Amino acid sequence: MTKKTLGLDDSLHHYLQAVSLREPDILKQLREETAQLPMSQMQIAPEQGQFMALLVQLMKAKKTLDIGVFTGYSALVVALALPPEGKVVGCDIDEEKTEIARRYWQQANVADKIDLRIAPALDTLDELIAAGETETFDFAFIDADKRNYENYYERCLQLLRPGGLVAVDNVLWSGRVADETVDDNRTQAIRSFNDKVYQDDRVSISLVPIADGLTLARKQ
Ligand code: CA
């Protein structure tokens, strides 16, 4: 037994998926199509998607944000977990990748739950704030350009209701955050973000070492 989080080698990761992953076919198909793209590593792990769906169900969330849509996996897995009246506001600037997303959302019959805004996410978040949607969201997932993580996080805190949850992806950054020989801009941005959240007494937190690291921050 260990009190330290286990590192998962391939066989243990395979076992974890074999005894827990219940990925609907539509998500599996989307993952397989995305795997053909050069930037496929931007897609979240399926067990992470399932974990986020569970959180959304536990919270009885109805209104969520998806910042960094890519080919739509996280928005789809959350939309499938929401009640019929649930809504995801998706933010992305990439028309081409989100065209794949839209196709799968339609096939899964959740396209009417997802409001995709093609614009810089900060603009969309500022529009939502200006439109009076402050403190109306239950859940937000941040998985976009790392240099803006702190900006996305601040806006999400405004848009979330008290007790709402923000989930932030890639906070372990393939281990590079802990490697002192690495100091590129994106790694520095993630380190700086992690330090900020750690000091932030507006939220209760947990850094969950699932996939590439997922920070959960609950607004007090
Ligand atoms: Ca990611």
Coordinates of N, CA and C and ligand atoms in Angstrom, one line a residue:
M1 N 0.8 -1.2 0.0 CA 0.0 0.0 0.0 C 0.9 1.2 0.0
T2 N 0.4 2.3 -0.6 CA 1.1 3.5 -0.7 C 0.1 4.7 -0.3
K3 N 0.7 5.7 0.3 CA -0.1 6.9 0.6 C 0.1 7.9 -0.5
K4 N 1.0 7.6 -1.4 CA 1.3 8.5 -2.5 C 0.4 8.1 -3.7
T5 N 0.0 9.1 -4.5 CA -0.8 8.7 -5.7 C 0.0 7.8 -6.6
L6 N -0.6 6.8 -7.0 CA 0.1 5.8 -7.9 C 0.4 6.4 -9.3
G7 N 1.6 6.2 -9.8 CA 1.8 6.5 -11.2 C 1.2 5.3 -12.0
L8 N 0.5 5.6 -13.1 CA -0.1 4.5 -13.8 C 0.7 4.1 -15.0
D9 N 1.3 2.9 -15.0 CA 1.9 2.5 -16.2 C 0.8 2.0 -17.2
D10 N 1.2 1.6 -18.4 CA 0.2 1.3 -19.4 C -0.7 0.2 -19.0
S11 N -0.2 -0.8 -18.3 CA -1.1 -1.9 -17.9 C -2.1 -1.6 -16.8
L12 N -1.6 -0.7 -15.9 CA -2.6 -0.3 -14.8 C -3.6 0.7 -15.4
H13 N -3.2 1.5 -16.3 CA -4.1 2.5 -17.0 C -5.1 1.7 -17.8
H14 N -4.7 0.7 -18.5 CA -5.6 -0.2 -19.2 C -6.6 -0.8 -18.3
Y15 N -6.1 -1.3 -17.1 CA -7.0 -2.0 -16.2 C -8.0 -0.9 -15.6
L16 N -7.6 0.3 -15.3 CA -8.5 1.3 -14.8 C -9.6 1.5 -15.8
Q17 N -9.2 1.6 -17.1 CA -10.3 1.8 -18.1 C -11.2 0.6 -18.2
A18 N -10.6 -0.6 -18.1 CA -11.3 -1.8 -18.3 C -12.4 -2.0 -17.3
V19 N -12.1 -1.5 -16.1 CA -13.1 -1.7 -15.0 C -13.9 -0.5 -14.7
S20 N -13.7 0.6 -15.4 CA -14.5 1.8 -15.0 C -15.0 2.6 -16.2
L21 N -14.4 2.5 -17.4 CA -14.8 3.4 -18.5 C -16.1 3.0 -19.1
R22 N -17.1 3.8 -19.1 CA -18.3 3.5 -19.8 C -18.6 4.6 -20.8
E23 N -17.8 4.6 -21.8 CA -17.8 5.6 -22.8 C -18.9 5.3 -23.9
P24 N -19.9 6.2 -24.0 CA -20.9 6.0 -25.1 C -20.2 5.9 -26.5
D25 N -20.8 5.2 -27.4 CA -20.3 5.0 -28.7 C -20.0 6.3 -29.4
I26 N -20.9 7.3 -29.2 CA -20.7 8.5 -29.9 C -19.4 9.2 -29.5
L27 N -19.1 9.2 -28.2 CA -17.9 9.8 -27.7 C -16.6 9.0 -28.2
K28 N -16.8 7.7 -28.3 CA -15.7 6.8 -28.8 C -15.4 7.2 -30.2
Q29 N -16.5 7.3 -31.0 CA -16.3 7.7 -32.4 C -15.6 9.0 -32.6
L30 N -16.0 10.0 -31.7 CA -15.4 11.3 -31.8 C -13.9 11.2 -31.4
R31 N -13.6 10.4 -30.4 CA -12.2 10.3 -30.0 C -11.4 9.7 -31.1
E32 N -12.0 8.7 -31.8 CA -11.2 8.0 -32.9 C -11.0 8.9 -34.1
E33 N -12.0 9.7 -34.4 CA -11.9 10.7 -35.5 C -10.8 11.7 -35.1
T34 N -10.9 12.2 -33.9 CA -9.9 13.3 -33.5 C -8.5 12.7 -33.4
A35 N -8.3 11.4 -33.2 CA -7.0 10.8 -33.1 C -6.3 11.0 -34.4
Q36 N -7.0 11.2 -35.5 CA -6.4 11.3 -36.8 C -5.8 12.7 -37.1
L37 N -6.2 13.6 -36.2 CA -5.7 15.0 -36.4 C -4.3 15.2 -35.8
P38 N -3.5 16.1 -36.3 CA -2.2 16.4 -35.8 C -2.2 16.9 -34.3
M39 N -3.3 17.6 -33.9 CA -3.3 18.1 -32.5 C -4.2 17.3 -31.6
S40 N -4.2 16.0 -31.9 CA -5.2 15.1 -31.2 C -4.9 15.0 -29.7
Q41 N -3.7 15.3 -29.3 CA -3.4 15.3 -27.8 C -4.1 16.4 -27.1
M42 N -4.7 17.3 -27.8 CA -5.5 18.4 -27.1 C -6.9 17.8 -26.5
Q43 N -7.2 16.6 -27.0 CA -8.5 16.1 -26.5 C -8.3 15.5 -25.1
I44 N -9.3 15.6 -24.3 CA -9.2 15.1 -22.9 C -9.3 13.6 -22.9
A45 N -8.8 13.0 -21.8 CA -8.8 11.5 -21.7 C -10.3 11.1 -21.4
P46 N -10.7 9.9 -21.9 CA -12.1 9.5 -21.7 C -12.5 9.4 -20.2
E47 N -11.6 8.9 -19.4 CA -11.9 8.7 -18.0 C -12.0 10.1 -17.3
Q48 N -11.3 11.1 -17.8 CA -11.5 12.4 -17.3 C -12.9 13.0 -17.7
G49 N -13.3 12.7 -18.9 CA -14.6 13.1 -19.4 C -15.7 12.5 -18.5
Q50 N -15.5 11.2 -18.2 CA -16.5 10.5 -17.4 C -16.5 11.1 -16.0
F51 N -15.4 11.5 -15.5 CA -15.3 12.1 -14.1 C -16.0 13.4 -14.1
M52 N -15.8 14.2 -15.2 CA -16.4 15.5 -15.2 C -18.0 15.4 -15.3
A53 N -18.4 14.4 -16.1 CA -19.8 14.1 -16.2 C -20.4 13.8 -14.8
L54 N -19.7 13.0 -14.0 CA -20.1 12.6 -12.7 C -20.2 13.9 -11.8
L55 N -19.2 14.7 -11.9 CA -19.3 16.0 -11.1 C -20.5 16.8 -11.4
V56 N -20.7 16.9 -12.7 CA -21.9 17.7 -13.2 C -23.2 17.1 -12.7
Q57 N -23.3 15.8 -12.7 CA -24.5 15.1 -12.2 C -24.6 15.3 -10.7
L58 N -23.5 15.2 -9.9 CA -23.5 15.4 -8.5 C -24.0 16.8 -8.1
M59 N -23.6 17.8 -8.9 CA -23.9 19.2 -8.6 C -25.3 19.5 -9.1
K60 N -25.9 18.6 -9.8 CA -27.2 18.9 -10.5 C -27.0 20.2 -11.3
A61 N -25.9 20.3 -12.0 CA -25.6 21.5 -12.8 C -26.6 21.6 -14.0
K62 N -26.9 22.8 -14.4 CA -27.8 23.1 -15.5 C -27.1 24.0 -16.5
K63 N -26.2 24.8 -16.0 CA -25.6 25.8 -16.9 C -24.1 25.8 -16.8
T64 N -23.4 25.5 -17.9 CA -22.0 25.3 -17.8 C -21.2 26.1 -18.9
L65 N -19.9 26.2 -18.7 CA -19.0 26.8 -19.7 C -18.0 25.8 -20.1
D66 N -17.7 25.9 -21.4 CA -16.6 25.0 -22.0 C -15.6 25.9 -22.7
I67 N -14.5 26.2 -22.1 CA -13.6 27.2 -22.7 C -12.4 26.5 -23.3
G68 N -12.5 26.5 -24.7 CA -11.6 25.6 -25.5 C -12.3 24.4 -25.9
V69 N -13.1 24.5 -27.0 CA -14.0 23.4 -27.4 C -13.2 22.3 -28.2
F70 N -12.3 22.8 -29.1 CA -11.6 21.8 -29.9 C -12.6 21.0 -30.7
T71 N -12.5 19.7 -30.7 CA -13.5 18.9 -31.5 C -14.7 18.5 -30.7
G72 N -14.8 19.1 -29.5 CA -16.1 19.0 -28.8 C -16.3 17.9 -27.8
Y73 N -15.3 17.2 -27.4 CA -15.5 16.0 -26.6 C -16.0 16.5 -25.2
S74 N -15.3 17.5 -24.6 CA -15.7 17.9 -23.2 C -17.1 18.5 -23.2
A75 N -17.4 19.3 -24.2 CA -18.8 19.9 -24.3 C -19.8 18.7 -24.4
L76 N -19.5 17.7 -25.2 CA -20.4 16.6 -25.5 C -20.6 15.8 -24.2
V77 N -19.5 15.4 -23.6 CA -19.7 14.6 -22.4 C -20.5 15.3 -21.3
V78 N -20.3 16.6 -21.2 CA -21.0 17.4 -20.2 C -22.5 17.5 -20.6
A79 N -22.7 17.8 -21.9 CA -24.1 18.0 -22.4 C -24.9 16.7 -22.2
L80 N -24.3 15.6 -22.4 CA -25.0 14.3 -22.2 C -25.4 14.1 -20.7
A81 N -24.6 14.7 -19.8 CA -24.8 14.5 -18.4 C -25.8 15.5 -17.8
L82 N -26.1 16.6 -18.6 CA -27.0 17.6 -18.1 C -28.5 17.2 -18.3
P83 N -29.4 17.8 -17.5 CA -30.8 17.5 -17.8 C -31.2 18.1 -19.1
P84 N -32.4 17.8 -19.6 CA -32.9 18.3 -20.9 C -32.8 19.8 -21.1
E85 N -33.1 20.5 -20.0 CA -33.0 22.0 -20.1 C -31.6 22.6 -19.9
G86 N -30.6 21.7 -19.7 CA -29.3 22.1 -19.5 C -28.7 22.8 -20.7
K87 N -27.6 23.6 -20.4 CA -27.0 24.4 -21.4 C -25.5 24.5 -21.2
V88 N -24.7 24.3 -22.3 CA -23.3 24.5 -22.3 C -23.0 25.7 -23.2
V89 N -22.3 26.7 -22.7 CA -21.8 27.8 -23.6 C -20.3 27.4 -23.9
G90 N -20.1 27.2 -25.2 CA -18.8 26.8 -25.7 C -18.0 27.9 -26.3
C91 N -16.7 28.1 -26.0 CA -15.9 29.2 -26.5 C -14.7 28.6 -27.3
D92 N -14.6 29.0 -28.5 CA -13.4 28.6 -29.3 C -13.3 29.6 -30.5
I93 N -12.1 29.7 -31.1 CA -11.9 30.5 -32.2 C -11.8 29.7 -33.5
D94 N -11.7 28.4 -33.4 CA -11.4 27.5 -34.5 C -12.6 27.0 -35.2
E95 N -13.0 27.6 -36.4 CA -14.2 27.2 -37.1 C -14.1 25.7 -37.6
E96 N -12.9 25.3 -38.0 CA -12.7 24.0 -38.6 C -12.9 22.9 -37.6
K97 N -12.2 23.0 -36.5 CA -12.3 21.9 -35.5 C -13.7 21.9 -34.9
T98 N -14.3 23.0 -34.7 CA -15.6 23.0 -34.1 C -16.7 22.5 -35.0
E99 N -16.3 22.5 -36.3 CA -17.3 21.9 -37.3 C -17.4 20.4 -37.0
I100 N -16.3 19.8 -36.7 CA -16.3 18.3 -36.2 C -17.2 18.2 -35.0
A101 N -17.0 19.1 -34.0 CA -17.7 19.1 -32.8 C -19.2 19.2 -33.1
R102 N -19.6 20.2 -33.9 CA -21.1 20.4 -34.2 C -21.7 19.1 -34.8
R103 N -20.9 18.4 -35.7 CA -21.4 17.2 -36.3 C -21.8 16.1 -35.3
Y104 N -20.9 16.0 -34.3 CA -21.1 15.0 -33.2 C -22.2 15.4 -32.3
W105 N -22.3 16.7 -32.0 CA -23.4 17.2 -31.1 C -24.7 16.9 -31.7
Q106 N -24.8 17.1 -33.1 CA -26.0 16.8 -33.8 C -26.4 15.3 -33.7
Q107 N -25.4 14.5 -34.0 CA -25.6 13.0 -34.0 C -26.1 12.6 -32.6
A108 N -25.6 13.2 -31.6 CA -25.9 12.8 -30.2 C -27.2 13.5 -29.7
N109 N -27.8 14.3 -30.6 CA -29.1 15.0 -30.2 C -28.9 15.9 -29.0
V110 N -27.8 16.5 -28.9 CA -27.6 17.6 -27.9 C -27.2 18.9 -28.4
A111 N -27.3 19.1 -29.8 CA -26.9 20.3 -30.4 C -27.6 21.5 -29.8
D112 N -28.9 21.3 -29.4 CA -29.7 22.4 -28.9 C -29.3 22.8 -27.5
K113 N -28.5 22.0 -26.8 CA -28.0 22.3 -25.5 C -26.7 23.1 -25.5
I114 N -26.1 23.1 -26.7 CA -24.7 23.7 -26.7 C -24.7 25.0 -27.6
D115 N -24.4 26.1 -26.9 CA -24.3 27.4 -27.6 C -22.9 27.7 -27.9
L116 N -22.5 27.5 -29.1 CA -21.1 27.7 -29.5 C -20.8 29.1 -29.9
R117 N -19.9 29.8 -29.3 CA -19.5 31.1 -29.6 C -18.1 31.1 -30.3
I118 N -18.1 31.4 -31.5 CA -16.8 31.5 -32.2 C -16.2 32.9 -32.1
A119 N -15.4 33.1 -31.1 CA -14.8 34.4 -30.8 C -13.7 34.1 -29.7
P120 N -12.8 35.1 -29.5 CA -11.9 34.9 -28.4 C -12.7 34.7 -27.1
A121 N -12.3 33.7 -26.3 CA -13.1 33.3 -25.1 C -13.2 34.5 -24.1
L122 N -12.2 35.3 -24.0 CA -12.3 36.4 -23.1 C -13.4 37.4 -23.5
D123 N -13.6 37.6 -24.8 CA -14.7 38.4 -25.3 C -16.0 37.8 -25.0
T124 N -16.2 36.5 -25.2 CA -17.4 35.9 -24.9 C -17.7 35.9 -23.4
L125 N -16.7 35.7 -22.6 CA -16.9 35.7 -21.1 C -17.3 37.1 -20.7
D126 N -16.6 38.1 -21.3 CA -17.0 39.5 -20.9 C -18.4 39.9 -21.4
E127 N -18.8 39.3 -22.5 CA -20.2 39.6 -23.0 C -21.2 39.0 -22.0
L128 N -20.9 37.8 -21.5 CA -21.8 37.1 -20.6 C -21.9 37.9 -19.3
I129 N -20.8 38.4 -18.9 CA -20.8 39.3 -17.6 C -21.6 40.5 -17.9
A130 N -21.3 41.2 -19.0 CA -22.1 42.4 -19.4 C -23.6 42.2 -19.5
A131 N -23.9 41.0 -19.9 CA -25.3 40.6 -20.2 C -26.0 40.2 -18.8
G132 N -25.3 40.3 -17.7 CA -25.9 40.1 -16.4 C -26.0 38.6 -16.0
E133 N -25.1 37.8 -16.6 CA -25.1 36.4 -16.3 C -24.2 36.0 -15.2
T134 N -23.7 37.0 -14.5 CA -22.8 36.8 -13.3 C -23.5 35.9 -12.3
E135 N -22.8 35.0 -11.7 CA -23.3 34.0 -10.7 C -24.5 33.2 -11.2
T136 N -24.5 32.9 -12.5 CA -25.6 32.0 -12.9 C -25.1 30.7 -13.4
F137 N -23.8 30.5 -13.5 CA -23.3 29.2 -14.0 C -23.0 28.3 -12.9
D138 N -23.1 27.0 -13.1 CA -22.8 26.0 -12.1 C -21.4 25.4 -12.2
F139 N -21.0 25.3 -13.5 CA -19.7 24.5 -13.7 C -19.0 25.2 -14.9
A140 N -17.7 25.2 -14.9 CA -16.9 25.7 -16.0 C -15.7 24.8 -16.2
F141 N -15.4 24.5 -17.4 CA -14.1 23.8 -17.7 C -13.2 24.6 -18.6
I142 N -12.0 24.8 -18.1 CA -11.0 25.7 -18.8 C -9.9 24.7 -19.4
D143 N -9.8 24.8 -20.7 CA -8.9 23.9 -21.4 C -8.5 24.6 -22.7
A144 N -7.9 25.8 -22.6 CA -7.6 26.6 -23.8 C -6.2 27.1 -23.7
D145 N -5.9 28.2 -24.4 CA -4.5 28.7 -24.3 C -4.0 29.1 -22.9
K146 N -2.8 28.5 -22.6 CA -2.4 28.5 -21.2 C -2.1 29.9 -20.7
R147 N -1.6 30.8 -21.6 CA -1.2 32.1 -21.1 C -2.4 32.9 -20.6
N148 N -3.6 32.5 -21.0 CA -4.8 33.2 -20.5 C -5.5 32.5 -19.3
Y149 N -4.9 31.4 -18.8 CA -5.6 30.7 -17.8 C -6.1 31.6 -16.6
E150 N -5.2 32.5 -16.2 CA -5.6 33.3 -15.0 C -6.8 34.2 -15.4
N151 N -6.8 34.7 -16.6 CA -7.9 35.6 -17.1 C -9.2 34.8 -17.2
Y152 N -9.1 33.6 -17.7 CA -10.3 32.8 -17.8 C -10.8 32.4 -16.4
Y153 N -9.9 32.1 -15.5 CA -10.3 31.7 -14.2 C -11.0 32.9 -13.5
E154 N -10.5 34.1 -13.6 CA -11.1 35.2 -12.9 C -12.5 35.5 -13.4
R155 N -12.7 35.3 -14.7 CA -14.0 35.6 -15.3 C -15.0 34.4 -14.9
C156 N -14.5 33.2 -14.9 CA -15.3 32.1 -14.5 C -15.8 32.3 -13.0
L157 N -14.9 32.8 -12.2 CA -15.3 33.0 -10.8 C -16.4 34.0 -10.7
Q158 N -16.4 35.0 -11.6 CA -17.5 35.9 -11.6 C -18.8 35.3 -12.1
L159 N -18.7 34.4 -13.1 CA -19.9 33.8 -13.7 C -20.5 32.7 -12.9
L160 N -19.6 32.0 -12.1 CA -20.2 30.9 -11.3 C -21.0 31.4 -10.1
R161 N -22.0 30.6 -9.8 CA -22.8 30.8 -8.6 C -21.9 30.4 -7.4
P162 N -22.2 30.9 -6.2 CA -21.5 30.4 -5.0 C -21.8 28.9 -4.9
G163 N -20.7 28.1 -4.7 CA -20.9 26.7 -4.7 C -20.6 26.1 -6.1
G164 N -20.4 26.9 -7.1 CA -20.1 26.5 -8.4 C -18.7 26.0 -8.5
L165 N -18.4 25.2 -9.6 CA -17.1 24.6 -9.7 C -16.4 24.9 -11.0
V166 N -15.1 25.3 -10.9 CA -14.3 25.4 -12.1 C -13.3 24.3 -12.1
A167 N -13.2 23.6 -13.3 CA -12.2 22.5 -13.5 C -11.2 23.0 -14.5
V168 N -9.9 22.9 -14.2 CA -8.9 23.4 -15.1 C -8.0 22.3 -15.5
D169 N -7.8 22.2 -16.8 CA -7.1 21.1 -17.4 C -5.6 21.4 -17.5
N170 N -4.8 20.3 -17.6 CA -3.3 20.3 -17.9 C -2.5 21.0 -16.8
V171 N -2.9 21.0 -15.6 CA -2.2 21.7 -14.6 C -0.9 20.9 -14.1
L172 N -0.8 19.7 -14.6 CA 0.5 19.0 -14.3 C 1.4 19.0 -15.6
W173 N 0.8 19.4 -16.7 CA 1.6 19.7 -17.9 C 2.7 18.6 -18.3
S174 N 2.2 17.4 -18.3 CA 3.1 16.2 -18.6 C 4.3 16.2 -17.7
G175 N 4.2 16.8 -16.5 CA 5.3 16.8 -15.5 C 6.3 17.9 -15.6
R176 N 6.1 18.7 -16.7 CA 7.1 19.8 -16.9 C 7.0 20.9 -15.9
V177 N 5.9 21.1 -15.2 CA 5.8 22.1 -14.2 C 6.8 21.9 -13.0
A178 N 7.1 20.6 -12.8 CA 8.0 20.3 -11.7 C 9.5 20.1 -12.2
D179 N 9.7 20.3 -13.5 CA 11.1 20.2 -14.0 C 11.7 21.5 -14.1
E180 N 12.7 21.8 -13.2 CA 13.3 23.1 -13.1 C 14.1 23.5 -14.4
T181 N 14.4 22.5 -15.2 CA 15.1 22.9 -16.5 C 14.2 23.4 -17.6
V182 N 12.9 23.4 -17.3 CA 11.9 23.8 -18.3 C 11.4 25.2 -17.9
D183 N 11.5 26.2 -18.7 CA 10.9 27.5 -18.4 C 10.3 28.2 -19.6
D184 N 9.7 27.5 -20.5 CA 9.0 28.1 -21.6 C 7.8 28.8 -21.1
N185 N 7.2 29.7 -22.0 CA 6.1 30.6 -21.6 C 4.9 29.8 -21.1
R186 N 4.6 28.7 -21.7 CA 3.3 28.0 -21.3 C 3.5 27.3 -20.0
T187 N 4.7 26.7 -19.8 CA 5.0 26.1 -18.5 C 5.0 27.1 -17.4
Q188 N 5.6 28.2 -17.7 CA 5.6 29.3 -16.6 C 4.1 29.8 -16.3
A189 N 3.3 29.9 -17.4 CA 1.9 30.3 -17.2 C 1.2 29.3 -16.3
I190 N 1.4 28.0 -16.5 CA 0.7 27.0 -15.7 C 1.2 27.1 -14.3
R191 N 2.5 27.2 -14.1 CA 3.1 27.3 -12.7 C 2.5 28.5 -12.0
S192 N 2.4 29.6 -12.7 CA 1.9 30.8 -12.1 C 0.4 30.7 -11.7
F193 N -0.3 30.0 -12.7 CA -1.7 29.8 -12.4 C -1.9 28.9 -11.2
N194 N -1.1 27.8 -11.1 CA -1.2 26.9 -10.0 C -0.9 27.6 -8.6
D195 N 0.1 28.5 -8.6 CA 0.4 29.2 -7.4 C -0.7 30.1 -7.0
K196 N -1.3 30.8 -8.0 CA -2.4 31.7 -7.8 C -3.6 31.0 -7.1
V197 N -4.0 29.8 -7.7 CA -5.1 29.1 -7.2 C -4.8 28.6 -5.7
Y198 N -3.6 28.2 -5.5 CA -3.2 27.7 -4.2 C -3.4 28.8 -3.1
Q199 N -3.1 30.0 -3.5 CA -3.2 31.1 -2.5 C -4.6 31.7 -2.5
D200 N -5.5 31.3 -3.3 CA -6.8 31.9 -3.5 C -7.8 31.5 -2.5
D201 N -8.1 32.3 -1.5 CA -9.0 31.8 -0.4 C -10.5 32.0 -0.8
R202 N -10.7 32.4 -2.0 CA -12.1 32.5 -2.5 C -12.7 31.1 -2.9
V203 N -11.8 30.2 -3.0 CA -12.2 28.8 -3.4 C -11.6 27.7 -2.5
S204 N -12.3 26.6 -2.5 CA -11.7 25.4 -1.9 C -11.2 24.6 -3.1
I205 N -10.1 23.8 -2.9 CA -9.5 23.2 -4.1 C -9.1 21.8 -3.9
S206 N -8.9 21.1 -5.0 CA -8.2 19.9 -5.1 C -7.5 19.7 -6.4
L207 N -6.3 19.3 -6.5 CA -5.6 19.0 -7.7 C -5.7 17.5 -7.9
V208 N -6.5 17.1 -8.9 CA -6.7 15.7 -9.1 C -5.8 15.2 -10.2
P209 N -4.9 14.2 -9.9 CA -3.9 13.8 -10.8 C -4.5 12.8 -11.8
I210 N -5.6 13.2 -12.5 CA -6.2 12.4 -13.5 C -5.7 12.9 -14.9
A211 N -5.4 12.1 -15.8 CA -4.9 12.5 -17.1 C -3.7 13.4 -16.9
D212 N -3.8 14.7 -17.5 CA -2.7 15.6 -17.4 C -2.8 16.6 -16.2
G213 N -3.7 16.2 -15.2 CA -3.9 17.0 -14.0 C -5.0 17.9 -14.2
L214 N -6.0 17.8 -13.2 CA -7.2 18.6 -13.3 C -7.4 19.3 -11.9
T215 N -7.3 20.6 -11.9 CA -7.6 21.3 -10.7 C -9.1 21.6 -10.6
L216 N -9.7 21.3 -9.4 CA -11.1 21.6 -9.1 C -11.0 22.7 -8.1
A217 N -11.8 23.8 -8.4 CA -11.9 24.9 -7.5 C -13.3 25.3 -7.3
R218 N -13.8 25.2 -6.1 CA -15.2 25.4 -5.7 C -15.3 26.8 -5.2
K219 N -16.1 27.6 -5.8 CA -16.3 29.0 -5.3 C -17.1 29.0 -4.0
Q220 N -16.5 29.7 -3.0 CA -17.2 29.8 -1.7 C -18.5 30.5 -1.8
Ligands
CA1 CA -6.2 19.9 -22.3

